[in-house]
Short mmCIF file of C-alpha atoms and ligand atoms in Angstrom, two decimals:
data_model
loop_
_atom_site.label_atom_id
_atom_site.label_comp_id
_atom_site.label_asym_id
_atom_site.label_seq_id
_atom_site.Cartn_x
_atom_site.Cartn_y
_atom_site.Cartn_z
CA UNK A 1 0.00 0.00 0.00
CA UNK A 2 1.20 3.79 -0.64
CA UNK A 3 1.96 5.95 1.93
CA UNK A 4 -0.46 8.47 0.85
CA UNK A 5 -3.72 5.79 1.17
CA UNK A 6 -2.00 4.39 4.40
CA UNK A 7 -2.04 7.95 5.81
CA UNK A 8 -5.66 7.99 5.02
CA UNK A 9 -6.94 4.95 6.08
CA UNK A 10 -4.98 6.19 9.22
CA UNK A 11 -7.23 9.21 9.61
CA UNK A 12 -10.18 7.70 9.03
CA UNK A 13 -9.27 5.31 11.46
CA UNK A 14 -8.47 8.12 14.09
CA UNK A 15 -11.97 9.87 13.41
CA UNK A 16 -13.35 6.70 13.94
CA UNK A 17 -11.68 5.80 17.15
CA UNK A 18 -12.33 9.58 18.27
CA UNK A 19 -16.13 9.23 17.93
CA UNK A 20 -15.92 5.65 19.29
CA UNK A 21 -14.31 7.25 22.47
CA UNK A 22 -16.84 10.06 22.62
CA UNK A 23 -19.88 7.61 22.67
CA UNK A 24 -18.35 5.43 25.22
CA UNK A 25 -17.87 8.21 27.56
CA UNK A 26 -21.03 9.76 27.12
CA UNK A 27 -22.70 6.57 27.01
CA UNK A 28 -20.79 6.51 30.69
CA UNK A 29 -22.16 9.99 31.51
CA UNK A 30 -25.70 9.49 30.05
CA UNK A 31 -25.62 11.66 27.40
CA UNK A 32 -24.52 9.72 23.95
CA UNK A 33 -24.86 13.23 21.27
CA UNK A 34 -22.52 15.26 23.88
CA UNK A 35 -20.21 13.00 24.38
CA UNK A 36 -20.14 12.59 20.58
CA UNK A 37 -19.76 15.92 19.62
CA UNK A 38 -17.38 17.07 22.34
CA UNK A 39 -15.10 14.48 21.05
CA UNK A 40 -15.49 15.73 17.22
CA UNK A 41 -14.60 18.67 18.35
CA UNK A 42 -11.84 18.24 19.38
CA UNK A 43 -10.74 16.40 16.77
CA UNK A 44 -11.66 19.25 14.28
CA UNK A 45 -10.02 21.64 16.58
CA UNK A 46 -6.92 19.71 16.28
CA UNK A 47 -7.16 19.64 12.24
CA UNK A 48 -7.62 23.06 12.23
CA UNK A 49 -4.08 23.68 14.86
CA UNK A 50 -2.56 21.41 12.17
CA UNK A 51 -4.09 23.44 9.30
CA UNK A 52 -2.56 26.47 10.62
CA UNK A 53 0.68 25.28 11.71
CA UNK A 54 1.09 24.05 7.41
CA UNK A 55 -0.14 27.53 5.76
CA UNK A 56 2.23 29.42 8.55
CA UNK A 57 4.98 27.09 7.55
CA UNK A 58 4.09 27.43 3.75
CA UNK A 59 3.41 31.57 4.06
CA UNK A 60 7.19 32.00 5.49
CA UNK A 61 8.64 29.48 3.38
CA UNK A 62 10.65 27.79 5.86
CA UNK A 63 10.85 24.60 3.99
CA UNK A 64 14.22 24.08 5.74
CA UNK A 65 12.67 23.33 8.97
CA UNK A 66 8.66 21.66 7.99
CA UNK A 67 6.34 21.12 11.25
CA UNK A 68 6.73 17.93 13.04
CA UNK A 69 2.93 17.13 12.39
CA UNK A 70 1.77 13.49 11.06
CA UNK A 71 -1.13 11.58 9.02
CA UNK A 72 -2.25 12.85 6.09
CA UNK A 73 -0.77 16.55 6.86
CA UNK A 74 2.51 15.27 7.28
CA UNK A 75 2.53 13.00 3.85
CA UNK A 76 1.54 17.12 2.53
CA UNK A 77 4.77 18.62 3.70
CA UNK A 78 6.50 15.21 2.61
CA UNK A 79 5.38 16.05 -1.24
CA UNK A 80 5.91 19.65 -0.68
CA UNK A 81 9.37 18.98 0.46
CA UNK A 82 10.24 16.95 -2.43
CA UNK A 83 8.94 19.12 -5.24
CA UNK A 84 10.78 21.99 -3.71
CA UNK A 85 13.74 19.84 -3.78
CA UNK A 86 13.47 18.74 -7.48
CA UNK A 87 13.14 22.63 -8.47
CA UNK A 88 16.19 23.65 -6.85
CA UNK A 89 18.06 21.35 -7.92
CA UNK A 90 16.72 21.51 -11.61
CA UNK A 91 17.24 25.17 -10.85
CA UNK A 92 21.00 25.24 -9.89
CA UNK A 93 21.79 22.66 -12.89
CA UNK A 94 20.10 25.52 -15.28
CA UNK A 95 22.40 28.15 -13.83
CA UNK A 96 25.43 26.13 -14.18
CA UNK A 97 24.94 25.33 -17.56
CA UNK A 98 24.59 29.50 -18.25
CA UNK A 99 27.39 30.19 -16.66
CA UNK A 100 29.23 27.01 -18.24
CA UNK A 101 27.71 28.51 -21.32
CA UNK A 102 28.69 32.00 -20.43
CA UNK A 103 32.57 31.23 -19.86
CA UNK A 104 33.23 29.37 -22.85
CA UNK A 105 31.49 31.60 -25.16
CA UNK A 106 33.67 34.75 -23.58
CA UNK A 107 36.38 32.24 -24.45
CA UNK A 108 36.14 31.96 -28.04
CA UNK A 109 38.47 32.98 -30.12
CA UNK A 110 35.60 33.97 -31.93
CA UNK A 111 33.38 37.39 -32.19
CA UNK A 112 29.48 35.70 -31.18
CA UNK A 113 26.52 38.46 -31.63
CA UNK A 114 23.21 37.40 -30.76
CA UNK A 115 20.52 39.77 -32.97
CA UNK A 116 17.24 39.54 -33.20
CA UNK A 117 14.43 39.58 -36.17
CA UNK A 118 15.27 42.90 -36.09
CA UNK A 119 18.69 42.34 -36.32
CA UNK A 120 18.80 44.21 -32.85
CA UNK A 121 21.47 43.20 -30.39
CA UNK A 122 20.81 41.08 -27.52
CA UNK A 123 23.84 39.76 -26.57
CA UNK A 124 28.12 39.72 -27.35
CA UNK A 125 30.71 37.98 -26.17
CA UNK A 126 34.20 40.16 -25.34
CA UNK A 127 35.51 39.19 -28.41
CA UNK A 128 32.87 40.31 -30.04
CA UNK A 129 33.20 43.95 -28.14
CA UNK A 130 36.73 44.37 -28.97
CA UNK A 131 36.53 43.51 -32.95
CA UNK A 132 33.65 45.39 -33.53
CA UNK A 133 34.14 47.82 -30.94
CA UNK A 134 30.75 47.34 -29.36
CA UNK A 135 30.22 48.42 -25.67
CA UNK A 136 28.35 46.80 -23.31
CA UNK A 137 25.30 48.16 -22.11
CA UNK A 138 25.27 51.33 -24.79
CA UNK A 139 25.42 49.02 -27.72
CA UNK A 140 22.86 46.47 -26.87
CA UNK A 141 19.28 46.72 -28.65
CA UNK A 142 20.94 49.24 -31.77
CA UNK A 143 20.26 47.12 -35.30
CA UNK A 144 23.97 45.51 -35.96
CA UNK A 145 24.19 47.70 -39.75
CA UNK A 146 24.20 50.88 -37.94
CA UNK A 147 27.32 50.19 -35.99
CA UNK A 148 28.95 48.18 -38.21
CA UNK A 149 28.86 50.49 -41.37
CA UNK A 150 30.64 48.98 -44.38
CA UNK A 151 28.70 49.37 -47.57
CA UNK A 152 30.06 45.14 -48.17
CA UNK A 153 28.09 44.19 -44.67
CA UNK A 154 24.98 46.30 -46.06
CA UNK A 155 24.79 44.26 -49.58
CA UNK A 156 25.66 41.11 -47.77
CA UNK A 157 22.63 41.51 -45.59
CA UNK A 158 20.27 42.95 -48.82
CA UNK A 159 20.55 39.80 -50.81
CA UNK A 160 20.45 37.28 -47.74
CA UNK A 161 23.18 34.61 -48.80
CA UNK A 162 24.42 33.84 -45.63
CA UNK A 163 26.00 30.08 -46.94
CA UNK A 164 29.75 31.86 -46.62
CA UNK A 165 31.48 34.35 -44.98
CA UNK A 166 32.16 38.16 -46.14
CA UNK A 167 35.93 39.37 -45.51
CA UNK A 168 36.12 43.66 -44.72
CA UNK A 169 38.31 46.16 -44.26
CA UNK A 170 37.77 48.09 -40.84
CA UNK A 171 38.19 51.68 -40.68
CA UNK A 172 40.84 51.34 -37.79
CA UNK A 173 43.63 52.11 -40.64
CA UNK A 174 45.51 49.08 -39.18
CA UNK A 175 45.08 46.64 -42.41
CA UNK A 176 42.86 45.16 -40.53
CA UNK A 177 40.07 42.69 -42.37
CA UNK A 178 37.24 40.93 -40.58
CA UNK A 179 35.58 37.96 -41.67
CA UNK A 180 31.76 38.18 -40.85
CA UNK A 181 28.86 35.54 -41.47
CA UNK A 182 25.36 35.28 -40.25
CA UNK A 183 23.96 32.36 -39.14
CA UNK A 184 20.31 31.89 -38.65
CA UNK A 185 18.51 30.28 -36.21
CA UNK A 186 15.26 29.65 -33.90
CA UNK A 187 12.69 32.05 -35.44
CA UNK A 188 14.02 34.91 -36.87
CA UNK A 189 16.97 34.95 -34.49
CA UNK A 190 20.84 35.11 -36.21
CA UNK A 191 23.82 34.98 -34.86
CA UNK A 192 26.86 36.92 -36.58
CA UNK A 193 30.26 35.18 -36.38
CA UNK A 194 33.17 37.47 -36.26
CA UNK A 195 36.83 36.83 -36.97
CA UNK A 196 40.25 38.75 -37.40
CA UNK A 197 41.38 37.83 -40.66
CA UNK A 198 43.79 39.86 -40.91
CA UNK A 199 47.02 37.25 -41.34
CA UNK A 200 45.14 35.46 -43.82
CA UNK A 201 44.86 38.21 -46.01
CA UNK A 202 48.50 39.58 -45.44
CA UNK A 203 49.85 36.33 -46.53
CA UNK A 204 47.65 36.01 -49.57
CA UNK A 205 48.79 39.39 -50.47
CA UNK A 206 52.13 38.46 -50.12
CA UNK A 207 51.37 35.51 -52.20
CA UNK A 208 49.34 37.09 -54.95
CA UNK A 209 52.43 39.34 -55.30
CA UNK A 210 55.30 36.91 -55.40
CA UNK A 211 53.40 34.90 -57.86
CA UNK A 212 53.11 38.03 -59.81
CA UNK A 213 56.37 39.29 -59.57
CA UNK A 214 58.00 35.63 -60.03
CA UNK A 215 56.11 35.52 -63.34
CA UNK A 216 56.92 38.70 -64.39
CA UNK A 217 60.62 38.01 -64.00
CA UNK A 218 60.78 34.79 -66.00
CA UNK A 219 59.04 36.29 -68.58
CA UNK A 220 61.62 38.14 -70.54
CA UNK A 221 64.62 35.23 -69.70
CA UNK A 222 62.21 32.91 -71.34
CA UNK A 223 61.51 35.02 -74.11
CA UNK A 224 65.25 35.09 -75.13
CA UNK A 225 65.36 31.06 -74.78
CA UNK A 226 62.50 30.55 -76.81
CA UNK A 227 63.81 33.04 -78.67
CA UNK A 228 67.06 30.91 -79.73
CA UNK A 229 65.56 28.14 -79.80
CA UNK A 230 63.72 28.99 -82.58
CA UNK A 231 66.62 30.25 -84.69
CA UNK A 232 68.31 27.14 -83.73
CA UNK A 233 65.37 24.50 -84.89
CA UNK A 234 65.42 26.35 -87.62
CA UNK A 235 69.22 26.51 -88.69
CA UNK A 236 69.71 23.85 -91.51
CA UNK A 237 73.27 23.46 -90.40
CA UNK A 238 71.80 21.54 -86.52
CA UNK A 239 73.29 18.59 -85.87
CA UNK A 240 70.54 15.43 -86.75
CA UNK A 241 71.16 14.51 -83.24
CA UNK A 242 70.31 17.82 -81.71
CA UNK A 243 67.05 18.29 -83.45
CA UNK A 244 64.77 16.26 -81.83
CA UNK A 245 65.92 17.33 -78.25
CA UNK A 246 65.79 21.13 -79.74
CA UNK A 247 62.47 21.16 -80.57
CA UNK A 248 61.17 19.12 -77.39
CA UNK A 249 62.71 22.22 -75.55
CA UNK A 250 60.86 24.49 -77.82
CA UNK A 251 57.65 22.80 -76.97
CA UNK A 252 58.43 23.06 -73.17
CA UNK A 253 59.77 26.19 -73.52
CA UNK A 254 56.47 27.37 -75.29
CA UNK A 255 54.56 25.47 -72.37
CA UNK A 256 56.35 27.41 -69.97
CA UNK A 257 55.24 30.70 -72.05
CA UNK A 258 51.90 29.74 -71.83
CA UNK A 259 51.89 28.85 -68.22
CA UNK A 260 53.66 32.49 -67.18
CA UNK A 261 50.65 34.00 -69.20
CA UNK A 262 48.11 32.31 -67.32
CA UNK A 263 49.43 33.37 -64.05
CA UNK A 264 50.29 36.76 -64.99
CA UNK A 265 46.27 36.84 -66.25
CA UNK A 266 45.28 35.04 -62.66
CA UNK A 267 47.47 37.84 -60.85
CA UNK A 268 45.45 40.62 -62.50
CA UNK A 269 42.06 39.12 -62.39
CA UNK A 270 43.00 38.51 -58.88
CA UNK A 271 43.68 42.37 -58.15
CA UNK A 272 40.49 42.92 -57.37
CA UNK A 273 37.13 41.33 -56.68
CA UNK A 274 35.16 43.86 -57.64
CA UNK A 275 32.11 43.38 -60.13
CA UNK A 276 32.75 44.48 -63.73
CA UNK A 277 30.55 46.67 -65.15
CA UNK A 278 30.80 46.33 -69.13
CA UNK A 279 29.98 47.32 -72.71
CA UNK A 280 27.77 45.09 -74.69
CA UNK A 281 29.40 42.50 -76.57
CA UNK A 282 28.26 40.94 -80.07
CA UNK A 283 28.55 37.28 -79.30
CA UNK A 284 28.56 35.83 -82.79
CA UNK A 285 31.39 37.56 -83.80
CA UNK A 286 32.80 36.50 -81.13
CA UNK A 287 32.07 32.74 -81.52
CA UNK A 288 32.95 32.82 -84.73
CA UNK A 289 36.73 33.82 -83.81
CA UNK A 290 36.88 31.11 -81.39
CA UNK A 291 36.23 29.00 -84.15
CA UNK A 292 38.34 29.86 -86.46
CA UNK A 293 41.45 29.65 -83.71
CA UNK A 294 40.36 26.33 -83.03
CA UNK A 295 40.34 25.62 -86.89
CA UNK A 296 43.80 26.45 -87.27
CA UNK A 297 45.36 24.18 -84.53
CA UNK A 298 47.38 21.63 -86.41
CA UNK A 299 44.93 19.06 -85.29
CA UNK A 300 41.34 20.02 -83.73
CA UNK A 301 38.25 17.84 -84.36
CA UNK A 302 36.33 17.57 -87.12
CA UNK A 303 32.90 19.36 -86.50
CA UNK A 304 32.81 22.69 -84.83
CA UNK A 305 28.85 24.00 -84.80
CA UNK A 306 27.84 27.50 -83.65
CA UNK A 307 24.18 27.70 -82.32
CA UNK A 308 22.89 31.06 -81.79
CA UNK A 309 19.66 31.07 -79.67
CA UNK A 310 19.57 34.75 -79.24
CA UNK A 311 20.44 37.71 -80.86
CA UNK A 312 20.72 39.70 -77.58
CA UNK A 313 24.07 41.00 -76.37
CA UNK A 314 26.33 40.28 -72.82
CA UNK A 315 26.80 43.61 -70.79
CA UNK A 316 30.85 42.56 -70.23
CA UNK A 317 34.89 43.04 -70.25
CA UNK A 318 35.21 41.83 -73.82
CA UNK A 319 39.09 40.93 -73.39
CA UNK A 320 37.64 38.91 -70.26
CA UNK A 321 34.82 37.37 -71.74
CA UNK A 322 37.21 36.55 -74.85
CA UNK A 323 39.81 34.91 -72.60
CA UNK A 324 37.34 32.63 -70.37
CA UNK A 325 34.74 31.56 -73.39
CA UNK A 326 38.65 31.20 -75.30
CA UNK A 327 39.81 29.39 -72.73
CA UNK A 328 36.92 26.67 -72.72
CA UNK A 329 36.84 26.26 -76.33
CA UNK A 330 40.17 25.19 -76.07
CA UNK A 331 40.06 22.92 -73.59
CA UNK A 332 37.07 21.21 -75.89
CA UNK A 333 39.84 21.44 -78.97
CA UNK A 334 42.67 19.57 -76.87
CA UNK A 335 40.68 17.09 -75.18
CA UNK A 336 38.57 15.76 -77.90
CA UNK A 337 40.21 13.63 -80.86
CA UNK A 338 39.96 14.43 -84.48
CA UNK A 339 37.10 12.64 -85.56
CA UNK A 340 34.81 14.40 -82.43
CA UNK A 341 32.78 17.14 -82.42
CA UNK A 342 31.97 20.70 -80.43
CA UNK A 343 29.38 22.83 -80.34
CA UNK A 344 29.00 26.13 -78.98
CA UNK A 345 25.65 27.87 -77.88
CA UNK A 346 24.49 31.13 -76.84
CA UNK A 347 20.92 31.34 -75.82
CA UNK A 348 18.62 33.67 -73.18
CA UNK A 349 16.02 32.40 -70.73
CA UNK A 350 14.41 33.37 -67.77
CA UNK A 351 16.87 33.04 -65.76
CA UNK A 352 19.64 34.72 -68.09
CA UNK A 353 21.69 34.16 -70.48
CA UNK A 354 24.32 30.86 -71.27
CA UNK A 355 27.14 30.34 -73.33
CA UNK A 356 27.25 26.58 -73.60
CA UNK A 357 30.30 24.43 -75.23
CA UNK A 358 30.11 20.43 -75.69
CA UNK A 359 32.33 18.19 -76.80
CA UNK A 360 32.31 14.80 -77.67
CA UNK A 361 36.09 13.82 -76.03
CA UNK A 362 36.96 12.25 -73.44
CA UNK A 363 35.08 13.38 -70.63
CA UNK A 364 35.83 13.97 -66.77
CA UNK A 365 35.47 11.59 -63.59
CA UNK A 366 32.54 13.00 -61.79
CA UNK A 367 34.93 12.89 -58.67
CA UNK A 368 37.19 15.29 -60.13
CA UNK A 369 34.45 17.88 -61.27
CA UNK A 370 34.15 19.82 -58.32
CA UNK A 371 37.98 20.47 -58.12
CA UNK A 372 38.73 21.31 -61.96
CA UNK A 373 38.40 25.16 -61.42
CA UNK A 374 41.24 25.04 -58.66
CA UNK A 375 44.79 26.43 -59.49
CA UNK A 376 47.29 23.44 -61.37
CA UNK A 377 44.16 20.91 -60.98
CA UNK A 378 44.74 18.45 -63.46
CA UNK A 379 42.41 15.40 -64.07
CA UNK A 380 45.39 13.39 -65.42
CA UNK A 381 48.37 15.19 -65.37
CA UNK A 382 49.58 13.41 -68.46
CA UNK A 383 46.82 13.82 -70.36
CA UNK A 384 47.08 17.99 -70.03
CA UNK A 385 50.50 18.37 -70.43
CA UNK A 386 50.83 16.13 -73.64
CA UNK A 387 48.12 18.66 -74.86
CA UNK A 388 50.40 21.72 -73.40
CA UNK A 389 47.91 22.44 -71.21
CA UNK A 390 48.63 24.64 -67.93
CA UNK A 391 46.39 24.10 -65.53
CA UNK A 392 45.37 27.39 -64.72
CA UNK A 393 42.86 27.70 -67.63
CA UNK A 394 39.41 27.06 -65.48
CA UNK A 395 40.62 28.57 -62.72
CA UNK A 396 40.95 32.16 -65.07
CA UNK A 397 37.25 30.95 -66.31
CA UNK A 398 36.07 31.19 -63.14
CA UNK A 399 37.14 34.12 -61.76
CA UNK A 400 36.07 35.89 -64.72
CA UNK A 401 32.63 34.64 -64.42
CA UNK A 402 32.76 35.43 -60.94
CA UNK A 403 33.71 39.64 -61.87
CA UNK A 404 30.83 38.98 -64.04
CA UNK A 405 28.22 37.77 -61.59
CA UNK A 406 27.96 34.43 -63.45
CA UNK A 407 28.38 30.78 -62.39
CA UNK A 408 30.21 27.83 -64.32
CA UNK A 409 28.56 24.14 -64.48
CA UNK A 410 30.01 21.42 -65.64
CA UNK A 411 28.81 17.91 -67.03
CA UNK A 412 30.79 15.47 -67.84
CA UNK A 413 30.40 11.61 -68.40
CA UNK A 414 33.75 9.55 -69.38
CA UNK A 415 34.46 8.61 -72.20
CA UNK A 416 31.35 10.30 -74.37
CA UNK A 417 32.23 14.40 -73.60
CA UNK A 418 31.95 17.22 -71.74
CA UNK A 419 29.60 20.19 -71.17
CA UNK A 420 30.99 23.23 -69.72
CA UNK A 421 28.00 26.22 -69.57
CA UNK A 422 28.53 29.89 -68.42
CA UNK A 423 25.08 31.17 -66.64
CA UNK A 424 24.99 34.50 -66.60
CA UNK A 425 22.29 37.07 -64.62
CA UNK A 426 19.56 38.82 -66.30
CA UNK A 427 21.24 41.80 -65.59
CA UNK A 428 23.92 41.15 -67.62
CA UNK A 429 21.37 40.55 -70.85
CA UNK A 430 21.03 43.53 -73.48
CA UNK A 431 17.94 42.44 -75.31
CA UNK A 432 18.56 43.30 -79.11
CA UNK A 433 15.17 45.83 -79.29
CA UNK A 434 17.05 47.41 -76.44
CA UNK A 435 20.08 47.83 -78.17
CA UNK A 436 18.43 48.65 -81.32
CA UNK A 437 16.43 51.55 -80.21
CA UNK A 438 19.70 52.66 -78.53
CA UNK A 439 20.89 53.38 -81.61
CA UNK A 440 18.10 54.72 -83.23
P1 ADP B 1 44.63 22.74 -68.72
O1 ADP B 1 45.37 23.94 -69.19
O2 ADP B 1 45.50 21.69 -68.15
O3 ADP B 1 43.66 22.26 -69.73
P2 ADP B 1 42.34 23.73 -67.27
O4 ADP B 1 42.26 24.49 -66.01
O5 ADP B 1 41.84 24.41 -68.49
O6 ADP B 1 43.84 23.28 -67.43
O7 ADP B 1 41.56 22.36 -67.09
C1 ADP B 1 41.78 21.59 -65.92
C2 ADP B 1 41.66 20.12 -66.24
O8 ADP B 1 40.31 19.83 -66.56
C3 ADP B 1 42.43 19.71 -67.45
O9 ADP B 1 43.73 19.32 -67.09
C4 ADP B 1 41.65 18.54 -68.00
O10 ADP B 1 42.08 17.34 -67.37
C5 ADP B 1 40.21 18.82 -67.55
N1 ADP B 1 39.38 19.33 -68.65
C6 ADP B 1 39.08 20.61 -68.91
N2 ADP B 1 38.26 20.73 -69.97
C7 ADP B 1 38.02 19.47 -70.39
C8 ADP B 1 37.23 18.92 -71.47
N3 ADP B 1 36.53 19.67 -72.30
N4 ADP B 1 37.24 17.58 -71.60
C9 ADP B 1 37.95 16.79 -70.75
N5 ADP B 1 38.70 17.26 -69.72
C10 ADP B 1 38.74 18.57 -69.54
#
């Protein structure tokens, strides 16, 4: 049996016994109802003391110290003891974890701001305070873009991509750069990661500019070797011997050529990241070129189709645009055999406008796909440099597109060809009506 029925059955037993008692003695004393009701009485009076005694206890929340008072009052206290219990304790876990919480956030090496909907400030750790200067009390409850004013942070929030970081430059005039993402969560609630960035972006620096400045100091050596080395494959009088190893070093001298011009072209692009604005470009002009450099390789394939879709022109850099749709139209040439085929295709949707071009060669691994626009990627490093092929040709494609606001997908499946297909925004589409009654 519970406690809590066993402290009843005890009461009613005790009521009973009272009234048994009260009838006895008044039986005794010859009056049965007075002797009853004295004794209920009392036993009522005593509920009531006991009554009392619990809502005094309860009203001054002594709960240290309960009253010593039994039966069913008593199994009370007992509950209200142990639910008191349970909260503290659940209580003091809670306030642990905060503080647990508290500590290790201030510990980050991290900037952690809590905003709101409203991207109002509730809460920052220290790091937080001293990257972006925020102070504690003043700060908290101001929307995040009016302290942090950089026109990068402004555009970042506008178009809502939060799935990577943004780097800045602060205004403290120490080279300082910040690397900033938001991170959504709960409803409506973000949370903006800060971190000092600015290492990173001295050493890239310094990289960017060795890589240019190594280039631009092999370039004119090389020049003079290749230089000479043409006279000499050339020269009637060269030993039979010499002639093959001659003009191997001509073709890897040419390689090397072609590899200095790449970076020298990745060094520049890389300058800046800044969006290109542009003139509009003819495209089937332009495709036509392309086709007629691929024509005059000593061996290309054997069917090279234009498809023009649209009439409508590409708001661009033209020597950019050249040099990426160039650069893919070559990679098309070199990987497929003679007896394949490429097409290019320009054509405007909905979503924008795409410069498309397949071949039928010899295709890509699907694991290598997502890698191909990284710097030296190779699929088969054999494979590229038989065709004289440096390496850094997707990597100038994509940065290009990226200046241009435009994305690069590629399909692939071994062994039957490759699509490569520049999407490019709406925005970067000159309808040919528009153009026309330009120049009316
Ligand atoms: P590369 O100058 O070596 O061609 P890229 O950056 O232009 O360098 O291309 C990277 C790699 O991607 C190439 O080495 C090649 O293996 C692969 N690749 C590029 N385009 C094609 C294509 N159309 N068909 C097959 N493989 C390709």
């Amino acid at each position: 049996m519970q406690p809590a029925t066993q402290a009843w059955w005890f009461a009613v037993g005790r009521l009973l016994a009272t009234a048994l008692v009260g009838f006895v003695l008044g039986w005794l004393f010859g009056n049965v109802w007075i002797g009853l009701g004295v004794a209920l009485a009392l036993h009522l009076g005593w509920q009531l003391i006991n009554l009392f005694r619990l809502e005094w206890w309860l009203r001054h929340r002594s709960f240290a110290d309960p009253p010593d008072v039994g039966g069913v009052f008593g199994e009370i206290i007992a509950q209200i003891v142990r639910l008191h219990r349970r909260k503290r304790f659940h209580k003091q876990r809670f306030v642990q974890l905060m503080r647990q919480l508290q500590r290790s956030t201030a510990a980050l090496p991290n900037g952690v701001v809590i905003l709101n909907a409203q991207r109002e400030i509730i809460w920052f750790n220290r790091m937080a305070a001293r990257l972006l200067d925020l102070r504690r009390t003043a700060d908290l409850g101001l929307r995040i873009e009016n302290l942090l004013r950089s026109p990068q942070f402004a555009r970042y929030l506008e178009i809502g991509d939060f799935a990577s970081p943004i780097v800045i430059r602060t205004t403290r005039g120490d080279d300082q750069y910040l690397s900033l993402q938001m991170v959504p969560y709960g409803e409506g609630q973000q949370l903006l990661l800060v971190s000092d960035v600015s290492r990173q972006m001295r050493l890239e620096a310094m990289r960017k500019d060795f890589v240019a400045n190594a280039s631009h100091e092999l370039r004119s050596p090389l020049t003079v070797i290749s230089g000479y080395l043409e006279t000499l494959s050339q020269d009637p009088a060269l030993d039979r011997d010499l002639q093959g190893p001659v003009t191997e070093m001509r073709r890897q001298a040419e390689r090397m050529t072609a590899i200095i011009r790449d970076l020298l072209e990745l060094s520049r692009l890389e300058e800046t990241d800044e969006m290109l604005g542009g003139e509009p470009i003819d495209i089937a002009p332009l495709l036509s070129m392309l086709r007629k450099d691929v024509v005059a390789r000593p061996v290309h394939p054997r069917d090279i189709k234009i498809r023009i879709d649209s009439d409508a022109q590409l708001l661009g850099d033209q020597p950019e645009i050249h040099s990426a749709f160039s650069n893919l139209v070559d990679n098309a040439a070199k990987y497929t055999s003679a007896e394949g085929s490429i097409e290019m295709r320009w054509w405007v949707d909905d979503e924008g406008a795409h410069f498309s071009v397949a071949d039928t060669g010899m295709g890509i691994p699907p694991e290598h796909i997502p890698r191909l626009t990284e710097r030296f990627y190779r699929v088969d490093a054999g494979r590229s440099r038989s065709t004289g092929g440096s390496g850094l040709g997707l990597a100038i494609v994509k940065h290009v597109l990226q200046r241009h606001g435009a994305e690069l997908e590629v399909q692939s499946t071994l062994g039957s060809g490759s699509r490569f297909i520049c999407h490019f925004p709406l925005s970067r589409v000159q309808l040919a009506r528009e153009s026309r009654s330009e120049a009316v």
